[in-house]
Coordinates of C-alpha atoms in Angstrom, one line a residue:
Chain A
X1 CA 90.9 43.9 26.7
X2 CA 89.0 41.1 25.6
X3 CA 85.1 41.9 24.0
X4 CA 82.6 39.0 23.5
X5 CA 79.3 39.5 22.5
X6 CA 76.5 38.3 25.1
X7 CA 73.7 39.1 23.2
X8 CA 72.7 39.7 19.6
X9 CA 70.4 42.1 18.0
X10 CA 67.9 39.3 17.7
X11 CA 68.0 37.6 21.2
X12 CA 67.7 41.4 22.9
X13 CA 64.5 41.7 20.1
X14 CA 63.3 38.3 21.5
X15 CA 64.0 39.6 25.3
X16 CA 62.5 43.4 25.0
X17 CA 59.3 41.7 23.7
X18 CA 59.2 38.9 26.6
X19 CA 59.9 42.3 29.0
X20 CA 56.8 44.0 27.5
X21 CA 54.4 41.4 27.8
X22 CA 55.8 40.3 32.0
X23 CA 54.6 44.1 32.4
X24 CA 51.7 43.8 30.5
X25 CA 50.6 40.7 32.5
X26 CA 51.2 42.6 36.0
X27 CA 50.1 46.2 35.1
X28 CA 46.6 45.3 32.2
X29 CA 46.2 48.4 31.0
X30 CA 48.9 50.8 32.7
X31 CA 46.3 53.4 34.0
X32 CA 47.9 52.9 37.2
X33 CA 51.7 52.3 36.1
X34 CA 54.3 54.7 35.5
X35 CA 57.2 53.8 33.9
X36 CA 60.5 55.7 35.0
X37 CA 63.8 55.3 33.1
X38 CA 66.9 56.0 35.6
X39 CA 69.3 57.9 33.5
X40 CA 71.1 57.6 31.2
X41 CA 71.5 54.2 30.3
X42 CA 67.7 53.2 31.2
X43 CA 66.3 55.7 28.7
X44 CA 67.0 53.5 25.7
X45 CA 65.8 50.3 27.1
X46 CA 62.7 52.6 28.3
X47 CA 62.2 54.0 25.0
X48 CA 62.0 50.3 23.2
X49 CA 59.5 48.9 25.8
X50 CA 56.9 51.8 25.3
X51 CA 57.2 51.6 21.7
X52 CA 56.4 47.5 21.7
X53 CA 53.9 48.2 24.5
X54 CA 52.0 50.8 22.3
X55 CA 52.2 48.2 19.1
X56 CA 49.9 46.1 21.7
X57 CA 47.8 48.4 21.7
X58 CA 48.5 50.5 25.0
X59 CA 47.9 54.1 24.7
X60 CA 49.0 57.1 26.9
X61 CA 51.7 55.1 29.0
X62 CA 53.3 57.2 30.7
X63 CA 56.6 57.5 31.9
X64 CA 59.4 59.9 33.4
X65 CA 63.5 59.9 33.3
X66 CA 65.3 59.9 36.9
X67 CA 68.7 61.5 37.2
X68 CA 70.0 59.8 40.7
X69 CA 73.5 62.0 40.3
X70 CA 72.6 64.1 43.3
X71 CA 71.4 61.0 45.4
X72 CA 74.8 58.2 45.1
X73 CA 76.4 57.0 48.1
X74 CA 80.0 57.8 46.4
X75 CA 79.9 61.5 46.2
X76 CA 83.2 62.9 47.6
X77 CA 84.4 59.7 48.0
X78 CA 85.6 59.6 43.6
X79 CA 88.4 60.8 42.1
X80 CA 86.3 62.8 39.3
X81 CA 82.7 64.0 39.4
X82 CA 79.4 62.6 37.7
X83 CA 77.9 64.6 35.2
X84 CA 74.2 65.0 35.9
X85 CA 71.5 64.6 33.4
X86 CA 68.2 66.0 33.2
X87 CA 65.5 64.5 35.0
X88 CA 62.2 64.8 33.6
X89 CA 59.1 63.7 35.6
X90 CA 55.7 65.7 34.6
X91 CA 53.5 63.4 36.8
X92 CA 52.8 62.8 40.4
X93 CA 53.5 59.3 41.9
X94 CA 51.3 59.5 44.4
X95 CA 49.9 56.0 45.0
X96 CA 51.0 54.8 41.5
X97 CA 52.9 52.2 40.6
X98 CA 55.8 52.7 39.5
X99 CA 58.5 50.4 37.3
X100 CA 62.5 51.4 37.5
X101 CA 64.2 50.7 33.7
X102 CA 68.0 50.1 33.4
X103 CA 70.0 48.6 31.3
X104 CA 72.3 46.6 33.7
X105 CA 71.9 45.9 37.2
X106 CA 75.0 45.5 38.9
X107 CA 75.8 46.4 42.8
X108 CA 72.3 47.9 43.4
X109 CA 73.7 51.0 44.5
X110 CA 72.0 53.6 41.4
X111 CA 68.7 51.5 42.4
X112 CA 69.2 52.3 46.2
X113 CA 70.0 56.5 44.8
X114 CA 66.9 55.8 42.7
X115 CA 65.0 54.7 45.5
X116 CA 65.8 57.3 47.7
X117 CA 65.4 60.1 44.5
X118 CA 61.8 59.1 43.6
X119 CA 60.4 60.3 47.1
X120 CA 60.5 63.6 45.7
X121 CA 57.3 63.1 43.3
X122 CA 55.4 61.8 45.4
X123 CA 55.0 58.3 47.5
X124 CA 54.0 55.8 44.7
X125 CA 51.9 52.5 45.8
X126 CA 55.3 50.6 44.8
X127 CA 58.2 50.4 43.1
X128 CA 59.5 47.7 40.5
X129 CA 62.4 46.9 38.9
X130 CA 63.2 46.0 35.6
X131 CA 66.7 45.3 34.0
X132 CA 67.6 43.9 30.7
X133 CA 70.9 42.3 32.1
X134 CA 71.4 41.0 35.8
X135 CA 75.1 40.8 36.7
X136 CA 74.0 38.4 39.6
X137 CA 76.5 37.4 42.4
X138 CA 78.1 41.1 42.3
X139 CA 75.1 42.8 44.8
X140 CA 76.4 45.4 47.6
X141 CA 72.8 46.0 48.8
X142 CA 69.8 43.7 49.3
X143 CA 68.2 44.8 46.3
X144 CA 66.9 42.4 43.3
X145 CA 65.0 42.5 40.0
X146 CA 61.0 41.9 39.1
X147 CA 61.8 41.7 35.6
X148 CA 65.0 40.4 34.2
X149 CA 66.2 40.2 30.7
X150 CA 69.1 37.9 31.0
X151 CA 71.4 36.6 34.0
X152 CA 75.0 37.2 33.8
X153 CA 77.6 36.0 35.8
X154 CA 80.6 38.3 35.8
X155 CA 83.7 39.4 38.1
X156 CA 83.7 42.6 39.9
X157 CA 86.3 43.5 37.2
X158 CA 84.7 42.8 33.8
X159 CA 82.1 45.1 32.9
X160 CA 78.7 44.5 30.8
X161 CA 78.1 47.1 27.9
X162 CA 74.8 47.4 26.2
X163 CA 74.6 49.3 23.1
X164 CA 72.1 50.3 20.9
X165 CA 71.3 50.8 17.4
X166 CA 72.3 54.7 17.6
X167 CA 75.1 54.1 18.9
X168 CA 76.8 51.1 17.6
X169 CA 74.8 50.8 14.3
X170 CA 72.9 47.8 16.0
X171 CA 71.5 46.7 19.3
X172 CA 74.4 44.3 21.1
X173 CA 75.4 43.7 24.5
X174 CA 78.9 42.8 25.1
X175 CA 80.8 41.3 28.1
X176 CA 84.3 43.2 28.6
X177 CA 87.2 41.6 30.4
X178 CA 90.4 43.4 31.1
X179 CA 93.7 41.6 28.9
X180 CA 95.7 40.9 32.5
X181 CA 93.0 38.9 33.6
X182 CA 92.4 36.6 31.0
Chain B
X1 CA 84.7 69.3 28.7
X2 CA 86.4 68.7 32.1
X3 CA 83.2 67.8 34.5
X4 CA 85.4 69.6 37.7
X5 CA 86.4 73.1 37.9
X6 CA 89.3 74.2 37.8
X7 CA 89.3 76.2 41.0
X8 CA 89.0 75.0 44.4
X9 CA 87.2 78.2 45.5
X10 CA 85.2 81.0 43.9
X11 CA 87.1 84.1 44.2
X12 CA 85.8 86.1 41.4
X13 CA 84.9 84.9 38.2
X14 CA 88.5 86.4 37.2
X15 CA 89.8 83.6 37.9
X16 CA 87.6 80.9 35.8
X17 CA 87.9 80.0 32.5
X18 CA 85.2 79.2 29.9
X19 CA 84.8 75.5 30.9
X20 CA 83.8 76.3 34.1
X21 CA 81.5 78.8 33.9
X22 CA 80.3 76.3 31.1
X23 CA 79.8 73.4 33.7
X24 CA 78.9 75.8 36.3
X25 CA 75.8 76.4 33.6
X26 CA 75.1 72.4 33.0
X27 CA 75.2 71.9 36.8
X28 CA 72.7 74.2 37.2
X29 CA 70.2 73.2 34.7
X30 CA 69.7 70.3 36.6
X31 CA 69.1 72.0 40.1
X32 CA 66.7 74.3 38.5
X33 CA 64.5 71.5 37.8
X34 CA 65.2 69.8 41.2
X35 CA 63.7 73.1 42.9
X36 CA 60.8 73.1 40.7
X37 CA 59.9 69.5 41.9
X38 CA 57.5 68.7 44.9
X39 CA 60.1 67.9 47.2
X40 CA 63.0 70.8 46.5
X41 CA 65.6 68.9 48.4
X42 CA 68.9 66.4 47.3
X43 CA 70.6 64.7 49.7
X44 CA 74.4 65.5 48.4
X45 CA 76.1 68.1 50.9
X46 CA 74.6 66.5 53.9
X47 CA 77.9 65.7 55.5
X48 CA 79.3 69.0 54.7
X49 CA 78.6 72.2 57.0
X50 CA 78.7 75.8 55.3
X51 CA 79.3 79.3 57.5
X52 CA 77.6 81.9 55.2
X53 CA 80.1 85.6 56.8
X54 CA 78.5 88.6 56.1
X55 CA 80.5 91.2 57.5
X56 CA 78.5 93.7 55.3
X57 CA 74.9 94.1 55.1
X58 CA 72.8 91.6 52.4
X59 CA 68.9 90.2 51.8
X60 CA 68.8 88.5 49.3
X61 CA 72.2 86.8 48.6
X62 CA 72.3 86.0 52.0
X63 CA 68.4 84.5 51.9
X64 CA 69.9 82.7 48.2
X65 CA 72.8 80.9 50.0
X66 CA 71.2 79.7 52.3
X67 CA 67.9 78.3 50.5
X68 CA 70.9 76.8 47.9
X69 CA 72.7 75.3 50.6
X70 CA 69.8 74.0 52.5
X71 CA 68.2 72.5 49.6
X72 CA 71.5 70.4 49.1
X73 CA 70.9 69.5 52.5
X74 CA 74.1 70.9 54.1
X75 CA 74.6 72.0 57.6
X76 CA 74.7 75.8 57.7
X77 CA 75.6 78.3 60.4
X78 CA 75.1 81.8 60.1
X79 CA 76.9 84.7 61.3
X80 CA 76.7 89.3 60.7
X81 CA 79.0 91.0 61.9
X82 CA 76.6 93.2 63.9
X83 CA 76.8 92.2 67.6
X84 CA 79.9 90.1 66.9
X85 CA 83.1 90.0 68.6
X86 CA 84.4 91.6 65.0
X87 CA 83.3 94.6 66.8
X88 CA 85.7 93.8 69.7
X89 CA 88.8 94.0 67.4
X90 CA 89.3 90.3 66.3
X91 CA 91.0 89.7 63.2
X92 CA 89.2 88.6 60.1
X93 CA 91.6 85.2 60.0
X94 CA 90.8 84.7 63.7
X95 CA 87.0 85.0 63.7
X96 CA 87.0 82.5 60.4
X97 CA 89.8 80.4 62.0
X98 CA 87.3 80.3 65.3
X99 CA 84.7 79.1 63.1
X100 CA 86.5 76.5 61.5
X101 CA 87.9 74.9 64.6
X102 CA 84.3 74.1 65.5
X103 CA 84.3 71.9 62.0
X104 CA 83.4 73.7 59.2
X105 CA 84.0 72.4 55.8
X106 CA 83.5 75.6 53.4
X107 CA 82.7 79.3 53.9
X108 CA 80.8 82.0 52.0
X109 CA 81.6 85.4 52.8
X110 CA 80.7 88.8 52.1
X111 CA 82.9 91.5 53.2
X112 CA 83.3 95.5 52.6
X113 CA 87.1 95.3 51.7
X114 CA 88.0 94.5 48.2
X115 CA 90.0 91.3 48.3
X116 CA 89.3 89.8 51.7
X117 CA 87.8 86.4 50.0
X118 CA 91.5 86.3 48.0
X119 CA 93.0 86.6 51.4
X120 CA 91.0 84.6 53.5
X121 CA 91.9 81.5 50.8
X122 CA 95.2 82.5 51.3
X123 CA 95.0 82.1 55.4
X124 CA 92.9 80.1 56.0
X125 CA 92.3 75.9 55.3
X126 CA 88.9 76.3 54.3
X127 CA 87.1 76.6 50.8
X128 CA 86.1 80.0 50.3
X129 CA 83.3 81.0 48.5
X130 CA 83.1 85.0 47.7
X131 CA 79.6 86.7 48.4
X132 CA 81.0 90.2 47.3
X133 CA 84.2 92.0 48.4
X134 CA 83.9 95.4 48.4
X135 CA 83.4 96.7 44.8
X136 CA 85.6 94.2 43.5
X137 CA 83.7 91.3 42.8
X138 CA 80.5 89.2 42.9
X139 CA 81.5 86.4 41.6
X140 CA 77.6 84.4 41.6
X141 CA 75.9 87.4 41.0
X142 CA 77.2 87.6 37.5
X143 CA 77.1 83.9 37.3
X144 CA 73.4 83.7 37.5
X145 CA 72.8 87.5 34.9
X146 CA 74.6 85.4 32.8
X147 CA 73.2 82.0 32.9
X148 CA 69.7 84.3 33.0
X149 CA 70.6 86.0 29.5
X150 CA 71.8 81.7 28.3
X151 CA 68.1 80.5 29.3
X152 CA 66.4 83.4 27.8
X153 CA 68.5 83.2 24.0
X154 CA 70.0 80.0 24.2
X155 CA 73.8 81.5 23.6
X156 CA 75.8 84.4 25.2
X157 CA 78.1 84.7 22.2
X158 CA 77.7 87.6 20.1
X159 CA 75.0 89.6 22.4
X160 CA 75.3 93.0 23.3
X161 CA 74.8 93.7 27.0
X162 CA 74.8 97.1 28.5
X163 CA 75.5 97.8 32.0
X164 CA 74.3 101.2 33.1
X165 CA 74.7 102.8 36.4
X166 CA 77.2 103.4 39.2
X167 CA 80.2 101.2 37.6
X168 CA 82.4 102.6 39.7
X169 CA 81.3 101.4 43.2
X170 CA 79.9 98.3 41.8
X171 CA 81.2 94.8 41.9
X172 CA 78.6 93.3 39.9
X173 CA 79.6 95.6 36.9
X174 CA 83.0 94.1 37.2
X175 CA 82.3 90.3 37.6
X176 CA 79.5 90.8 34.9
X177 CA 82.5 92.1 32.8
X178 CA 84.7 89.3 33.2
X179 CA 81.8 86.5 32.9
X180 CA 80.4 88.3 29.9
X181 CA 83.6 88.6 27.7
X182 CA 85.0 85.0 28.6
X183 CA 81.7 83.9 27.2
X184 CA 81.9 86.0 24.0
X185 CA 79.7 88.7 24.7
X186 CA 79.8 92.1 23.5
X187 CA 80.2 94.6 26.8
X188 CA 79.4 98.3 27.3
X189 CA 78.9 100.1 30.3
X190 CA 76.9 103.2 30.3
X191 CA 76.5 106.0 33.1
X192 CA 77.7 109.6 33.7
X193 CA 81.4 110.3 33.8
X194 CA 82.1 110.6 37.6
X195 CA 80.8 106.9 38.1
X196 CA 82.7 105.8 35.5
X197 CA 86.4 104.6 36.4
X198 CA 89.4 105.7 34.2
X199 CA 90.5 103.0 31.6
X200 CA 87.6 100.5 32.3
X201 CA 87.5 100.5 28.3
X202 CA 91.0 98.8 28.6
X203 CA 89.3 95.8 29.7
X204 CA 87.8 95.4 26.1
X205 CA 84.4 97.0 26.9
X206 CA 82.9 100.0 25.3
X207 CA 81.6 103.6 27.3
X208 CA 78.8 105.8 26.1
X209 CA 77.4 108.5 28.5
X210 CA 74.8 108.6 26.4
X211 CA 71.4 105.9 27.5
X212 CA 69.8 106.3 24.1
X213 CA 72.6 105.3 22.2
X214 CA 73.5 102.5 24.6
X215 CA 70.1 101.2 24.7
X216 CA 69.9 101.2 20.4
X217 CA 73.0 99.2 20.5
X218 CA 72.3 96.6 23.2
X219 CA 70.2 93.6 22.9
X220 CA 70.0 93.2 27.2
X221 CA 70.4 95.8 29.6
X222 CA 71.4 95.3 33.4
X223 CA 70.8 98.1 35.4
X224 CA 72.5 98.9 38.4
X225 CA 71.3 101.0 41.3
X226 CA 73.1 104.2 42.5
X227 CA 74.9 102.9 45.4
X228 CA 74.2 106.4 47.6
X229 CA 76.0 104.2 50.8
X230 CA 79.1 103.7 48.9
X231 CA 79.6 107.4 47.8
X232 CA 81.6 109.6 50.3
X233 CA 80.9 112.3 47.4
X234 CA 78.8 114.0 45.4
X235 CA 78.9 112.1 42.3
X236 CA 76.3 114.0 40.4
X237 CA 74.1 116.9 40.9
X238 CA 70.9 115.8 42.0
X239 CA 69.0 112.3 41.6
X240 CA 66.5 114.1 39.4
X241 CA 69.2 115.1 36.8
X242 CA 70.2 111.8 37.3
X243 CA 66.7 110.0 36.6
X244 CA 66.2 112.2 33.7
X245 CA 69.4 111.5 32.0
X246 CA 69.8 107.6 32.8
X247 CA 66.4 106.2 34.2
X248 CA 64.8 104.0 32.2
X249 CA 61.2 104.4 31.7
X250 CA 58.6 102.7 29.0
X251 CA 58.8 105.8 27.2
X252 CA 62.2 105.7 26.3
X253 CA 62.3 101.4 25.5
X254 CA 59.1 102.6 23.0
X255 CA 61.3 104.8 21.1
X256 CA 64.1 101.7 20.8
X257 CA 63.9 99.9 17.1
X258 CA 64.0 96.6 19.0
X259 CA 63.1 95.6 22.1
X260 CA 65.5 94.8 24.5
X261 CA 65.7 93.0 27.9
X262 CA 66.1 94.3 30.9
X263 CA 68.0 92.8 33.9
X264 CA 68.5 94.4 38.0
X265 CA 70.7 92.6 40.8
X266 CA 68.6 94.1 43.0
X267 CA 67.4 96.3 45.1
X268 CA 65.7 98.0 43.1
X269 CA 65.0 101.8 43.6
X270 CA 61.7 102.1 41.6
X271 CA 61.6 105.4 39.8
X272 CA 65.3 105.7 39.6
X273 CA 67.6 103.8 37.8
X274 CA 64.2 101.9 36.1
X275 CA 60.4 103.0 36.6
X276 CA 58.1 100.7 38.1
X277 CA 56.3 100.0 34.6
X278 CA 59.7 98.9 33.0
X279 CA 60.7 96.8 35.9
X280 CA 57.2 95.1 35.8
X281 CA 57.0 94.6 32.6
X282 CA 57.2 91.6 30.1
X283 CA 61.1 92.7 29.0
X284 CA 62.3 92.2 32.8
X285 CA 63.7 89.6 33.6
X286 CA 64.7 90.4 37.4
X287 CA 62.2 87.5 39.0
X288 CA 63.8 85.3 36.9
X289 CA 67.5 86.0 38.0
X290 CA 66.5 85.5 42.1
X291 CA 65.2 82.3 40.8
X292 CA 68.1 81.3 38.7
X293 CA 70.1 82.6 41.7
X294 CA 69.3 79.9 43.9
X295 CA 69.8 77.2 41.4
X296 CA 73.8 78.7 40.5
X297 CA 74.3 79.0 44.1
X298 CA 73.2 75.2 44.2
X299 CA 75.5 74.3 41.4
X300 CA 78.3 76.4 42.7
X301 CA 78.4 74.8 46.3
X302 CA 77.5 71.4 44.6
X303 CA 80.9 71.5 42.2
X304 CA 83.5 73.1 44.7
X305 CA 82.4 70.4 47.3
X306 CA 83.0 67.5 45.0
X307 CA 86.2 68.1 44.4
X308 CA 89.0 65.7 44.9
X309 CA 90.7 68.1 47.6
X310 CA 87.2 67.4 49.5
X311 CA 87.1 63.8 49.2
X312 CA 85.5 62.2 52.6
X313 CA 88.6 60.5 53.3
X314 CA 91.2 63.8 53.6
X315 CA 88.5 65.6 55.6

């Protein structure tokens, strides 16, 4: 297995804060704007761009977490079985906009589960997406990003891994191949 | 933590061990707060289709499966044994084999014989999920008093639950048993002698016959009703004597140093085994376990059918 960083701590800084300011530019003042996190690797990525959104000055943004376990395309079609996590939306989407968060996009399939999960608050005005990485050329489904951190192109068989500071000790995105395939 | 069971069917909760039961939990934290949304509704089982068997009268299990399974979208086909061809002498393995041939992918049956959902897994290709056999076991119903004691103090370990009643006809005193002590609960079962079966203390429970004392030393209590259809005797003199020495009234919780919770299964006989204040009351909990039923029913159903055994491709 062969690890190589794709992004530092400072260049994911640099991009969070260019993210914050693309949604600040579509959505002014976010009265309108929900932001959802799609669990559970959005939720970090979510967490970062309310805090840097709120150092602008934008109060009372809020924002939800979508589990999309019980929505996937794949279930009893896997070996082993996802573990849900909580979802936790306290607001109704009717007619707002609403922003998807994740950390990587890859095939487009948790975005189409996503998609077909956030009908149950509500029908929102529409639906963004924002990722922080874009593993482009590797789509299943005609789905692409509004906001994108960085472009990545990547095999089917590497994987992108983004982790953060309370994980790893400090915010990094690495690009993972497998040894055979070097 | 495995995130599958480690059964393919839910026989009784005899068969499960501590991980399950934990994931069983987990699972259904989750549905609770998908029924609680706007839309109550998830997509998953919607290429599965569940026969819910009741070969024995039931309300509200019956109504619980069938929210659960709807609300995981699955197909579902009903069927009672009243006005069935059951009545015409067909075997139990050929009315569910019937059933099946028309493409059925799991079952959920309730049955008056003690051990027909072990034997129907043994005859038939089906997943089996038990609804209550006889007084043997209840398998969800102790799921979801259990997961309603978790939500209302957090851990199961360590509390003291008394289950008072009929024991003896009851399969919910036994599944409770088994569900309780795999999750490290303290167990004693309370009621006058004749409903009390020989050696149930072997099963590492204690027995009182005495409601005061059991109520002092319990920190929940589940009350069961006197199952008067079950009893081809006289179990006990009158249902006054019986009120007076193990009904439950606000009266007698007063006197308790602590207060305690109170749980039913349901149906209740108001004025019996609990007066209407108690079961009304802010220590009750019984509203809470219909709703909880619905959402371990959910996670039940949700976890047997994503199992590898199921997997789109073998079916």
């Amino acid at each position: 297995m062969i690890k190589r960083e794709l992004l530092s701590e400072e260049q994911i800084s640099i991009i969070l804060n260019r993210l914050a300011c693309q949604l600040v530019e579509n959505h002014g003042d976010f009265s309108e704007t929900v932001l959802i996190g799609l669990q559970p690797r959005g939720v970090p990525v979510l967490r970062r761009l309310v805090e840097l959104l709120e150092k602008q000055g934008i109060a009372n943004i809020r924002q939800g977490l979508l589990d999309i376990t019980f929505y996937r395309d794949d279930f009893r079609r896997r070996d082993s079985p996802l573990e849900p996590n909580r979802t936790r939306i306290d607001v109704l989407l009717e007619n707002k906009r609403v922003v998807f968060v994740d950390d990587v996009l890859f095939t487009g399939r948790s975005v189409r589960a996503a998609l077909d999960a956030i009908h149950s608050f509500g029908r929102p005005k529409d639906i963004e997406l924002l990722v922080l990485i874009d593993r482009r050329f590797s789509r299943e489904l005609p789905i692409q990003p509004d906001y994108t951190g960085k472009r990545v192109d990547s095999i089917a068989s590497e994987r992108v891994l983004v982790k953060w500071k309370e994980e790893e000790g400090h915010n990094i995105v690495y690009l993972i191949r497998p040894q055979d395939e070097q | 933590m495995s995130n599958e069971l480690s059964v393919n069917h839910l026989l009784g909760i005899k068969y499960l061990n501590r991980d399950d039961l934990e994931l069983i939990f987990k699972t259904a934290d989750q549905f609770k707060e998908v029924i609680n949304r706007p839309i109550r509704k998830v997509p998953s089982l919607r290429d599965i289709t569940i026969a819910n068997l009741f070969f024995e009268n039931s309300t509200r299990t019956k109504l619980s499966f069938e929210l659960a399974e709807k609300r995981l979208s699955a197909d579902v086909i009903n069927f009672s044994a009243a006005g069935s061809s059951v009545t015409k002498g067909e075997t139990l393995v050929d009315t569910v084999n019937n059933i099946l041939s028309m493409k059925v992918d799991m079952v959920v049956m309730r049955h008056a014989k003690p051990g027909a959902a072990i034997f129907l897994s043994q005859n038939v290709n089906s997943i089996i999920v038990n609804a209550g056999d006889g007084a043997h076991e209840h398998p969800t119903q102790a799921l979801l008093d259990a997961y309603s004691i978790r939500e209302k103090y957090q851990d199961i370990e360590g509390k003291k639950v008394v289950i008072v009643g009929d024991i003896l006809h009851s399969r919910v005193a036994l599944s409770n048993i088994f569900c309780l002590r795999k999750l490290g609960a303290e167990v004693m079962v309370c009621g006058p002698t004749t409903l009390i079966p020989k050696y149930i203390h072997s099963l590492g429970i204690k027995v009182s016959h005495n409601l005061m004392e059991a109520l002092e030393w319990c920190d929940i209590a589940n009350m069961l009703r006197v199952q008067h259809e079950r009893q081809e005797l006289q179990y006990f003199p009158s249902v006054r004597e019986y009120v007076q020495q193990y009904g439950v009234t606000m009266r007698l919780l007063n006197r308790l140093s602590k207060p305690i919770t109170i749980m039913h299964p349901g149906p209740i006989n108001r004025g019996v085994e609990i007066s209407s204040e108690v079961a009304d009351s802010d220590q009750s909990i019984i509203l809470n376990q219909v709703e909880n039923g619905v959402a371990i029913r959910m996670a039940v159903l949700y976890l047997l059918a994503s199992k590898k055994e199921m997997n789109f491709a073998q079916t």
